[in-house]
Amino acid sequence: MTKLSLAVAALLAGSAAAWSTPMKMKADTGVNSRRNILQKGAALATAAAIPTAAANAYSVPDLLYPFEALEPYIDAPTMKIHHDKHHGTYVANINKATEGKDPVPILDLMADALEAGPGVRNSGGGHYNHAFFWDEMAPPDKAKKTKPSEQLEGLINKSFGSMDEMKAKFEAQAAPGAVFGSGWVWVCVNEAGDELKLVGTPNQDNPLMKGVCDEVMYPILGLDVWEHAYYLKYQNRRPEYVSNWWNVVDWDKVSENCAYAVENHCGVTVRD
């Protein structure tokens, strides 16, 4: 039950008690007593309705599919640890970093994340990136039925030559020599909204953050190449993980992301 509901319940209960209690005082005292109860109840309800800064503004969104749904390309133990533990840690830390502040969508913290400091840059970036990542994937049997929209296909052909060339360039960008250590690889809509760009970012940075790339760009597809995303199954075989990942990409969702970024010239919202 919400605070407001509790307050209203208390108000009603108090009012009922006031009207049902035998009148042992003077009539005007009884009226004043009931008036006081009503006034205090209204004040409590009003106070409960006033929004306050949330201590836990963000949470890990539930997956849209079971942990084992991406098998055999991403294994269930990796998905559970990655989602519950790694993403959970980023959420716990961004909640600490923003405690006492008015809650805003995690997307709104991305632009100035570098200036805001490590709490927002690392943990806020980690929350946004992972929430984005989960929702662009689907079980293989569903993913294979999806396809790029006409708009997305046109931008892929314009920017990379073909889907196959885009995938080859993406895989090269995701190789250990290109993104050394931990990071992400992205396909982004450029700021003008008329071209796609391939971007690799370190750690939990993303192209929405001012100062990470030459220009702010809007991710429509992203791959986590931190070892925690693949090591249980692939060990040091990151290229195999990357090439297998295409089997779980939901192109309908990527197309939706593309349309949103092109139309609005901003990042895609996530479930935060």
PDB file of C-alpha atoms in Angstrom:
ATOM      1  CA  MET A   1       0.000   0.000   0.000  1.00  0.00           C
ATOM      2  CA  THR A   2       1.347   3.481  -0.832  1.00  0.00           C
ATOM      3  CA  LYS A   3       1.963   6.197   1.733  1.00  0.00           C
ATOM      4  CA  LEU A   4      -0.954   8.137   0.303  1.00  0.00           C
ATOM      5  CA  SER A   5      -3.273   5.132   0.622  1.00  0.00           C
ATOM      6  CA  LEU A   6      -2.191   4.593   4.241  1.00  0.00           C
ATOM      7  CA  ALA A   7      -2.790   8.241   5.008  1.00  0.00           C
ATOM      8  CA  VAL A   8      -6.283   8.163   3.510  1.00  0.00           C
ATOM      9  CA  ALA A   9      -7.056   4.960   5.400  1.00  0.00           C
ATOM     10  CA  ALA A  10      -5.910   6.570   8.652  1.00  0.00           C
ATOM     11  CA  LEU A  11      -8.054   9.608   7.900  1.00  0.00           C
ATOM     12  CA  LEU A  12     -11.160   7.520   7.303  1.00  0.00           C
ATOM     13  CA  ALA A  13     -10.559   5.354  10.351  1.00  0.00           C
ATOM     14  CA  GLY A  14     -10.029   8.390  12.529  1.00  0.00           C
ATOM     15  CA  SER A  15     -13.152  10.062  11.194  1.00  0.00           C
ATOM     16  CA  ALA A  16     -15.252   6.955  11.817  1.00  0.00           C
ATOM     17  CA  ALA A  17     -13.940   6.694  15.374  1.00  0.00           C
ATOM     18  CA  ALA A  18     -14.703  10.326  16.022  1.00  0.00           C
ATOM     19  CA  TRP A  19     -18.297   9.991  14.870  1.00  0.00           C
ATOM     20  CA  SER A  20     -18.958   6.709  16.675  1.00  0.00           C
ATOM     21  CA  THR A  21     -17.522   7.589  20.109  1.00  0.00           C
ATOM     22  CA  PRO A  22     -20.230   8.459  22.686  1.00  0.00           C
ATOM     23  CA  MET A  23     -20.506  12.172  23.340  1.00  0.00           C
ATOM     24  CA  LYS A  24     -19.203  12.731  26.866  1.00  0.00           C
ATOM     25  CA  MET A  25     -17.859  16.220  26.218  1.00  0.00           C
ATOM     26  CA  LYS A  26     -19.627  19.401  25.312  1.00  0.00           C
ATOM     27  CA  ALA A  27     -21.066  19.488  21.812  1.00  0.00           C
ATOM     28  CA  ASP A  28     -18.696  22.195  20.558  1.00  0.00           C
ATOM     29  CA  THR A  29     -15.682  20.278  21.947  1.00  0.00           C
ATOM     30  CA  GLY A  30     -16.758  17.172  19.994  1.00  0.00           C
ATOM     31  CA  VAL A  31     -17.028  19.183  16.807  1.00  0.00           C
ATOM     32  CA  ASN A  32     -13.617  20.702  17.366  1.00  0.00           C
ATOM     33  CA  SER A  33     -12.163  17.249  18.075  1.00  0.00           C
ATOM     34  CA  ARG A  34     -13.546  15.846  14.826  1.00  0.00           C
ATOM     35  CA  ARG A  35     -12.314  18.919  12.963  1.00  0.00           C
ATOM     36  CA  ASN A  36      -8.820  18.416  14.398  1.00  0.00           C
ATOM     37  CA  ILE A  37      -8.803  14.792  13.282  1.00  0.00           C
ATOM     38  CA  LEU A  38      -9.874  15.765   9.777  1.00  0.00           C
ATOM     39  CA  GLN A  39      -7.247  18.511   9.591  1.00  0.00           C
ATOM     40  CA  LYS A  40      -4.453  16.247  10.816  1.00  0.00           C
ATOM     41  CA  GLY A  41      -5.500  13.475   8.429  1.00  0.00           C
ATOM     42  CA  ALA A  42      -5.539  15.890   5.494  1.00  0.00           C
ATOM     43  CA  ALA A  43      -2.107  17.196   6.432  1.00  0.00           C
ATOM     44  CA  LEU A  44      -0.754  13.647   6.606  1.00  0.00           C
ATOM     45  CA  ALA A  45      -2.215  12.792   3.208  1.00  0.00           C
ATOM     46  CA  THR A  46      -0.750  15.946   1.689  1.00  0.00           C
ATOM     47  CA  ALA A  47       2.694  15.217   3.117  1.00  0.00           C
ATOM     48  CA  ALA A  48       2.586  11.665   1.787  1.00  0.00           C
ATOM     49  CA  ALA A  49       1.703  12.936  -1.679  1.00  0.00           C
ATOM     50  CA  ILE A  50       4.708  15.259  -1.901  1.00  0.00           C
ATOM     51  CA  PRO A  51       7.450  13.545  -3.966  1.00  0.00           C
ATOM     52  CA  THR A  52      10.793  13.069  -2.253  1.00  0.00           C
ATOM     53  CA  ALA A  53      14.219  12.180  -3.564  1.00  0.00           C
ATOM     54  CA  ALA A  54      14.333   8.409  -3.931  1.00  0.00           C
ATOM     55  CA  ALA A  55      17.106   6.476  -2.251  1.00  0.00           C
ATOM     56  CA  ASN A  56      16.769   3.717  -4.858  1.00  0.00           C
ATOM     57  CA  ALA A  57      15.797   5.491  -8.041  1.00  0.00           C
ATOM     58  CA  TYR A  58      17.014   2.726 -10.345  1.00  0.00           C
ATOM     59  CA  SER A  59      16.546  -1.021 -10.508  1.00  0.00           C
ATOM     60  CA  VAL A  60      17.681  -3.911 -12.679  1.00  0.00           C
ATOM     61  CA  PRO A  61      14.909  -4.562 -15.203  1.00  0.00           C
ATOM     62  CA  ASP A  62      13.708  -8.129 -15.523  1.00  0.00           C
ATOM     63  CA  LEU A  63      14.806  -9.905 -18.664  1.00  0.00           C
ATOM     64  CA  LEU A  64      12.163 -10.297 -21.358  1.00  0.00           C
ATOM     65  CA  TYR A  65      13.123 -13.971 -21.657  1.00  0.00           C
ATOM     66  CA  PRO A  66      14.451 -16.740 -19.361  1.00  0.00           C
ATOM     67  CA  PHE A  67      18.170 -16.908 -18.559  1.00  0.00           C
ATOM     68  CA  GLU A  68      18.560 -19.998 -20.726  1.00  0.00           C
ATOM     69  CA  ALA A  69      16.667 -18.545 -23.695  1.00  0.00           C
ATOM     70  CA  LEU A  70      19.787 -17.409 -25.577  1.00  0.00           C
ATOM     71  CA  GLU A  71      21.388 -20.861 -25.530  1.00  0.00           C
ATOM     72  CA  PRO A  72      23.489 -22.183 -27.162  1.00  0.00           C
ATOM     73  CA  TYR A  73      25.041 -18.811 -28.039  1.00  0.00           C
ATOM     74  CA  ILE A  74      25.003 -17.254 -24.564  1.00  0.00           C
ATOM     75  CA  ASP A  75      24.781 -19.726 -21.693  1.00  0.00           C
ATOM     76  CA  ALA A  76      22.353 -19.490 -18.793  1.00  0.00           C
ATOM     77  CA  PRO A  77      24.967 -19.250 -15.988  1.00  0.00           C
ATOM     78  CA  THR A  78      26.610 -16.298 -17.747  1.00  0.00           C
ATOM     79  CA  MET A  79      23.260 -14.567 -18.239  1.00  0.00           C
ATOM     80  CA  LYS A  80      22.243 -15.018 -14.596  1.00  0.00           C
ATOM     81  CA  ILE A  81      25.560 -13.783 -13.173  1.00  0.00           C
ATOM     82  CA  HIS A  82      25.803 -10.968 -15.708  1.00  0.00           C
ATOM     83  CA  HIS A  83      22.243  -9.760 -15.118  1.00  0.00           C
ATOM     84  CA  ASP A  84      21.818 -10.302 -11.374  1.00  0.00           C
ATOM     85  CA  LYS A  85      25.338  -9.652 -10.102  1.00  0.00           C
ATOM     86  CA  HIS A  86      27.197  -7.393 -12.515  1.00  0.00           C
ATOM     87  CA  HIS A  87      24.257  -5.252 -13.565  1.00  0.00           C
ATOM     88  CA  GLY A  88      23.004  -5.331  -9.996  1.00  0.00           C
ATOM     89  CA  THR A  89      26.279  -3.845  -8.772  1.00  0.00           C
ATOM     90  CA  TYR A  90      26.080  -0.971 -11.249  1.00  0.00           C
ATOM     91  CA  VAL A  91      22.533  -0.236 -10.101  1.00  0.00           C
ATOM     92  CA  ALA A  92      23.469  -0.316  -6.409  1.00  0.00           C
ATOM     93  CA  ASN A  93      26.335   2.090  -7.028  1.00  0.00           C
ATOM     94  CA  ILE A  94      24.417   4.566  -9.199  1.00  0.00           C
ATOM     95  CA  ASN A  95      21.741   4.644  -6.500  1.00  0.00           C
ATOM     96  CA  LYS A  96      24.439   5.540  -3.957  1.00  0.00           C
ATOM     97  CA  ALA A  97      25.866   8.191  -6.279  1.00  0.00           C
ATOM     98  CA  THR A  98      22.478   9.852  -6.763  1.00  0.00           C
ATOM     99  CA  GLU A  99      21.068   9.402  -3.253  1.00  0.00           C
ATOM    100  CA  GLY A 100      19.268  12.510  -2.041  1.00  0.00           C
ATOM    101  CA  LYS A 101      18.825  13.891  -5.554  1.00  0.00           C
ATOM    102  CA  ASP A 102      15.609  14.065  -7.512  1.00  0.00           C
ATOM    103  CA  PRO A 103      15.338  10.911  -9.642  1.00  0.00           C
ATOM    104  CA  VAL A 104      15.616  11.283 -13.413  1.00  0.00           C
ATOM    105  CA  PRO A 105      15.691   8.689 -16.201  1.00  0.00           C
ATOM    106  CA  ILE A 106      19.150   7.132 -16.491  1.00  0.00           C
ATOM    107  CA  LEU A 107      19.307   8.386 -20.081  1.00  0.00           C
ATOM    108  CA  ASP A 108      19.271  11.964 -18.783  1.00  0.00           C
ATOM    109  CA  LEU A 109      22.517  11.371 -16.856  1.00  0.00           C
ATOM    110  CA  MET A 110      24.498  10.173 -19.865  1.00  0.00           C
ATOM    111  CA  ALA A 111      25.336  13.454 -21.645  1.00  0.00           C
ATOM    112  CA  ASP A 112      27.279  14.979 -18.732  1.00  0.00           C
ATOM    113  CA  ALA A 113      28.479  11.723 -17.172  1.00  0.00           C
ATOM    114  CA  LEU A 114      32.188  12.485 -17.599  1.00  0.00           C
ATOM    115  CA  GLU A 115      31.798  15.815 -15.836  1.00  0.00           C
ATOM    116  CA  ALA A 116      29.634  14.241 -13.110  1.00  0.00           C
ATOM    117  CA  GLY A 117      32.438  11.885 -12.106  1.00  0.00           C
ATOM    118  CA  PRO A 118      33.084   8.145 -11.751  1.00  0.00           C
ATOM    119  CA  GLY A 119      29.867   7.331  -9.910  1.00  0.00           C
ATOM    120  CA  VAL A 120      27.714   8.451 -12.816  1.00  0.00           C
ATOM    121  CA  ARG A 121      30.185   7.663 -15.588  1.00  0.00           C
ATOM    122  CA  ASN A 122      30.983   4.100 -14.526  1.00  0.00           C
ATOM    123  CA  SER A 123      27.898   2.980 -12.636  1.00  0.00           C
ATOM    124  CA  GLY A 124      25.349   5.085 -14.494  1.00  0.00           C
ATOM    125  CA  GLY A 125      26.923   4.094 -17.789  1.00  0.00           C
ATOM    126  CA  GLY A 126      26.931   0.465 -16.700  1.00  0.00           C
ATOM    127  CA  HIS A 127      23.236   0.626 -15.867  1.00  0.00           C
ATOM    128  CA  TYR A 128      22.231   2.291 -19.132  1.00  0.00           C
ATOM    129  CA  ASN A 129      24.433   0.038 -21.280  1.00  0.00           C
ATOM    130  CA  HIS A 130      23.174  -3.198 -19.756  1.00  0.00           C
ATOM    131  CA  ALA A 131      19.501  -2.185 -19.782  1.00  0.00           C
ATOM    132  CA  PHE A 132      19.969  -1.366 -23.472  1.00  0.00           C
ATOM    133  CA  PHE A 133      21.816  -4.656 -24.111  1.00  0.00           C
ATOM    134  CA  TRP A 134      19.211  -7.021 -22.635  1.00  0.00           C
ATOM    135  CA  ASP A 135      16.358  -5.629 -24.694  1.00  0.00           C
ATOM    136  CA  GLU A 136      18.063  -5.825 -28.093  1.00  0.00           C
ATOM    137  CA  MET A 137      18.384  -9.615 -27.826  1.00  0.00           C
ATOM    138  CA  ALA A 138      15.853 -12.407 -28.279  1.00  0.00           C
ATOM    139  CA  PRO A 139      15.838 -16.222 -28.261  1.00  0.00           C
ATOM    140  CA  PRO A 140      17.433 -17.581 -31.460  1.00  0.00           C
ATOM    141  CA  ASP A 141      14.192 -18.966 -32.890  1.00  0.00           C
ATOM    142  CA  LYS A 142      12.574 -15.551 -32.519  1.00  0.00           C
ATOM    143  CA  ALA A 143      15.638 -13.545 -33.525  1.00  0.00           C
ATOM    144  CA  LYS A 144      16.000 -15.341 -36.857  1.00  0.00           C
ATOM    145  CA  LYS A 145      12.488 -14.207 -37.821  1.00  0.00           C
ATOM    146  CA  THR A 146      13.350 -10.544 -37.327  1.00  0.00           C
ATOM    147  CA  LYS A 147      14.885  -8.334 -39.983  1.00  0.00           C
ATOM    148  CA  PRO A 148      16.098  -4.751 -40.444  1.00  0.00           C
ATOM    149  CA  SER A 149      13.467  -2.225 -41.420  1.00  0.00           C
ATOM    150  CA  GLU A 150      13.688  -0.537 -44.798  1.00  0.00           C
ATOM    151  CA  GLN A 151      15.057   2.563 -43.059  1.00  0.00           C
ATOM    152  CA  LEU A 152      17.733   0.643 -41.179  1.00  0.00           C
ATOM    153  CA  GLU A 153      18.725  -1.418 -44.194  1.00  0.00           C
ATOM    154  CA  GLY A 154      19.093   1.763 -46.242  1.00  0.00           C
ATOM    155  CA  LEU A 155      21.345   3.349 -43.632  1.00  0.00           C
ATOM    156  CA  ILE A 156      23.444   0.178 -43.343  1.00  0.00           C
ATOM    157  CA  ASN A 157      23.953   0.056 -47.109  1.00  0.00           C
ATOM    158  CA  LYS A 158      24.730   3.771 -47.264  1.00  0.00           C
ATOM    159  CA  SER A 159      27.158   3.692 -44.326  1.00  0.00           C
ATOM    160  CA  PHE A 160      28.886   0.308 -44.746  1.00  0.00           C
ATOM    161  CA  GLY A 161      28.008  -1.050 -48.172  1.00  0.00           C
ATOM    162  CA  SER A 162      25.959  -4.041 -47.001  1.00  0.00           C
ATOM    163  CA  MET A 163      24.860  -5.953 -43.931  1.00  0.00           C
ATOM    164  CA  ASP A 164      27.723  -8.428 -44.382  1.00  0.00           C
ATOM    165  CA  GLU A 165      30.266  -5.604 -44.572  1.00  0.00           C
ATOM    166  CA  MET A 166      28.761  -3.965 -41.490  1.00  0.00           C
ATOM    167  CA  LYS A 167      29.035  -7.224 -39.540  1.00  0.00           C
ATOM    168  CA  ALA A 168      32.651  -7.723 -40.645  1.00  0.00           C
ATOM    169  CA  LYS A 169      33.604  -4.207 -39.582  1.00  0.00           C
ATOM    170  CA  PHE A 170      31.723  -4.620 -36.304  1.00  0.00           C
ATOM    171  CA  GLU A 171      33.540  -7.862 -35.525  1.00  0.00           C
ATOM    172  CA  ALA A 172      36.881  -6.225 -36.324  1.00  0.00           C
ATOM    173  CA  GLN A 173      36.009  -3.361 -33.972  1.00  0.00           C
ATOM    174  CA  ALA A 174      35.078  -5.880 -31.258  1.00  0.00           C
ATOM    175  CA  ALA A 175      38.358  -7.800 -31.540  1.00  0.00           C
ATOM    176  CA  PRO A 176      40.704  -7.742 -28.512  1.00  0.00           C
ATOM    177  CA  GLY A 177      43.206  -5.600 -30.378  1.00  0.00           C
ATOM    178  CA  ALA A 178      40.583  -2.932 -31.151  1.00  0.00           C
ATOM    179  CA  VAL A 179      38.803  -2.737 -27.793  1.00  0.00           C
ATOM    180  CA  PHE A 180      41.631  -3.693 -25.465  1.00  0.00           C
ATOM    181  CA  GLY A 181      40.480  -5.085 -22.143  1.00  0.00           C
ATOM    182  CA  SER A 182      36.904  -4.203 -21.204  1.00  0.00           C
ATOM    183  CA  GLY A 183      34.416  -2.195 -23.208  1.00  0.00           C
ATOM    184  CA  TRP A 184      31.591  -2.049 -25.711  1.00  0.00           C
ATOM    185  CA  VAL A 185      31.082  -1.890 -29.473  1.00  0.00           C
ATOM    186  CA  TRP A 186      28.219   0.160 -30.881  1.00  0.00           C
ATOM    187  CA  VAL A 187      26.372   0.924 -34.083  1.00  0.00           C
ATOM    188  CA  CYS A 188      25.148   4.495 -33.715  1.00  0.00           C
ATOM    189  CA  VAL A 189      23.086   7.054 -35.560  1.00  0.00           C
ATOM    190  CA  ASN A 190      25.218  10.159 -36.005  1.00  0.00           C
ATOM    191  CA  GLU A 191      24.166  13.517 -34.591  1.00  0.00           C
ATOM    192  CA  ALA A 192      22.719  14.643 -37.921  1.00  0.00           C
ATOM    193  CA  GLY A 193      20.622  11.496 -38.127  1.00  0.00           C
ATOM    194  CA  ASP A 194      21.655  10.582 -41.671  1.00  0.00           C
ATOM    195  CA  GLU A 195      24.435   8.027 -41.224  1.00  0.00           C
ATOM    196  CA  LEU A 196      25.499   5.078 -39.064  1.00  0.00           C
ATOM    197  CA  LYS A 197      28.862   4.932 -37.287  1.00  0.00           C
ATOM    198  CA  LEU A 198      30.796   2.106 -35.636  1.00  0.00           C
ATOM    199  CA  VAL A 199      32.261   3.024 -32.268  1.00  0.00           C
ATOM    200  CA  GLY A 200      34.267   1.169 -29.636  1.00  0.00           C
ATOM    201  CA  THR A 201      34.244   2.554 -26.082  1.00  0.00           C
ATOM    202  CA  PRO A 202      36.238   1.524 -22.988  1.00  0.00           C
ATOM    203  CA  ASN A 203      34.788   0.345 -19.700  1.00  0.00           C
ATOM    204  CA  GLN A 204      31.171   1.556 -19.329  1.00  0.00           C
ATOM    205  CA  ASP A 205      31.473   4.634 -21.533  1.00  0.00           C
ATOM    206  CA  ASN A 206      28.998   5.050 -24.370  1.00  0.00           C
ATOM    207  CA  PRO A 207      28.652   7.458 -27.318  1.00  0.00           C
ATOM    208  CA  LEU A 208      25.888   9.430 -25.581  1.00  0.00           C
ATOM    209  CA  MET A 209      28.497  10.865 -23.207  1.00  0.00           C
ATOM    210  CA  LYS A 210      29.985  14.166 -24.290  1.00  0.00           C
ATOM    211  CA  GLY A 211      33.750  13.811 -24.691  1.00  0.00           C
ATOM    212  CA  VAL A 212      33.829  10.063 -25.363  1.00  0.00           C
ATOM    213  CA  CYS A 213      33.726  10.430 -29.167  1.00  0.00           C
ATOM    214  CA  ASP A 214      34.249  13.307 -31.578  1.00  0.00           C
ATOM    215  CA  GLU A 215      30.506  13.923 -31.487  1.00  0.00           C
ATOM    216  CA  VAL A 216      27.592  12.685 -29.422  1.00  0.00           C
ATOM    217  CA  MET A 217      25.963   9.738 -31.177  1.00  0.00           C
ATOM    218  CA  TYR A 218      22.904   7.620 -30.493  1.00  0.00           C
ATOM    219  CA  PRO A 219      23.419   3.848 -30.063  1.00  0.00           C
ATOM    220  CA  ILE A 220      20.962   1.532 -31.806  1.00  0.00           C
ATOM    221  CA  LEU A 221      22.963  -1.702 -31.344  1.00  0.00           C
ATOM    222  CA  GLY A 222      25.594  -2.514 -28.746  1.00  0.00           C
ATOM    223  CA  LEU A 223      27.680  -5.474 -27.647  1.00  0.00           C
ATOM    224  CA  ASP A 224      29.279  -5.977 -24.244  1.00  0.00           C
ATOM    225  CA  VAL A 225      32.828  -7.296 -24.712  1.00  0.00           C
ATOM    226  CA  TRP A 226      33.778  -7.350 -21.040  1.00  0.00           C
ATOM    227  CA  GLU A 227      34.998 -10.836 -20.146  1.00  0.00           C
ATOM    228  CA  HIS A 228      32.130 -11.317 -17.709  1.00  0.00           C
ATOM    229  CA  ALA A 229      29.788 -11.290 -20.725  1.00  0.00           C
ATOM    230  CA  TYR A 230      31.273 -14.403 -22.292  1.00  0.00           C
ATOM    231  CA  TYR A 231      34.134 -16.004 -20.360  1.00  0.00           C
ATOM    232  CA  LEU A 232      32.293 -18.976 -18.802  1.00  0.00           C
ATOM    233  CA  LYS A 233      31.471 -20.311 -22.261  1.00  0.00           C
ATOM    234  CA  TYR A 234      34.115 -18.852 -24.568  1.00  0.00           C
ATOM    235  CA  GLN A 235      37.116 -18.251 -22.267  1.00  0.00           C
ATOM    236  CA  ASN A 236      39.622 -16.260 -24.362  1.00  0.00           C
ATOM    237  CA  ARG A 237      37.723 -16.773 -27.642  1.00  0.00           C
ATOM    238  CA  ARG A 238      36.106 -13.369 -27.864  1.00  0.00           C
ATOM    239  CA  PRO A 239      35.829 -13.423 -31.703  1.00  0.00           C
ATOM    240  CA  GLU A 240      33.721 -16.594 -31.480  1.00  0.00           C
ATOM    241  CA  TYR A 241      31.421 -14.950 -28.948  1.00  0.00           C
ATOM    242  CA  VAL A 242      31.039 -11.910 -31.198  1.00  0.00           C
ATOM    243  CA  SER A 243      30.260 -13.888 -34.354  1.00  0.00           C
ATOM    244  CA  ASN A 244      27.766 -16.113 -32.508  1.00  0.00           C
ATOM    245  CA  TRP A 245      26.030 -13.114 -30.985  1.00  0.00           C
ATOM    246  CA  TRP A 246      24.368 -12.209 -34.297  1.00  0.00           C
ATOM    247  CA  ASN A 247      22.121 -15.238 -33.769  1.00  0.00           C
ATOM    248  CA  VAL A 248      20.340 -13.539 -30.863  1.00  0.00           C
ATOM    249  CA  VAL A 249      20.092  -9.976 -32.206  1.00  0.00           C
ATOM    250  CA  ASP A 250      16.482  -8.795 -32.460  1.00  0.00           C
ATOM    251  CA  TRP A 251      16.529  -6.718 -35.651  1.00  0.00           C
ATOM    252  CA  ASP A 252      12.972  -5.540 -35.048  1.00  0.00           C
ATOM    253  CA  LYS A 253      14.163  -3.887 -31.835  1.00  0.00           C
ATOM    254  CA  VAL A 254      17.265  -2.474 -33.526  1.00  0.00           C
ATOM    255  CA  SER A 255      15.040  -1.058 -36.276  1.00  0.00           C
ATOM    256  CA  GLU A 256      12.830   0.515 -33.616  1.00  0.00           C
ATOM    257  CA  ASN A 257      15.914   2.038 -31.979  1.00  0.00           C
ATOM    258  CA  CYS A 258      17.067   3.411 -35.316  1.00  0.00           C
ATOM    259  CA  ALA A 259      13.724   5.020 -36.115  1.00  0.00           C
ATOM    260  CA  TYR A 260      13.608   6.639 -32.672  1.00  0.00           C
ATOM    261  CA  ALA A 261      17.148   8.017 -32.860  1.00  0.00           C
ATOM    262  CA  VAL A 262      16.711   9.385 -36.393  1.00  0.00           C
ATOM    263  CA  GLU A 263      13.401  11.061 -35.587  1.00  0.00           C
ATOM    264  CA  ASN A 264      14.267  12.470 -32.173  1.00  0.00           C
ATOM    265  CA  HIS A 265      18.042  13.044 -32.406  1.00  0.00           C
ATOM    266  CA  CYS A 266      18.518  11.578 -28.957  1.00  0.00           C
ATOM    267  CA  GLY A 267      19.349   8.353 -27.197  1.00  0.00           C
ATOM    268  CA  VAL A 268      16.939   5.464 -26.858  1.00  0.00           C
ATOM    269  CA  THR A 269      15.136   5.220 -23.543  1.00  0.00           C
ATOM    270  CA  VAL A 270      15.649   2.071 -21.483  1.00  0.00           C
ATOM    271  CA  ARG A 271      13.769   0.315 -18.717  1.00  0.00           C
ATOM    272  CA  ASP A 272      15.475   1.726 -15.643  1.00  0.00           C
TER     273      ASP A 272
END
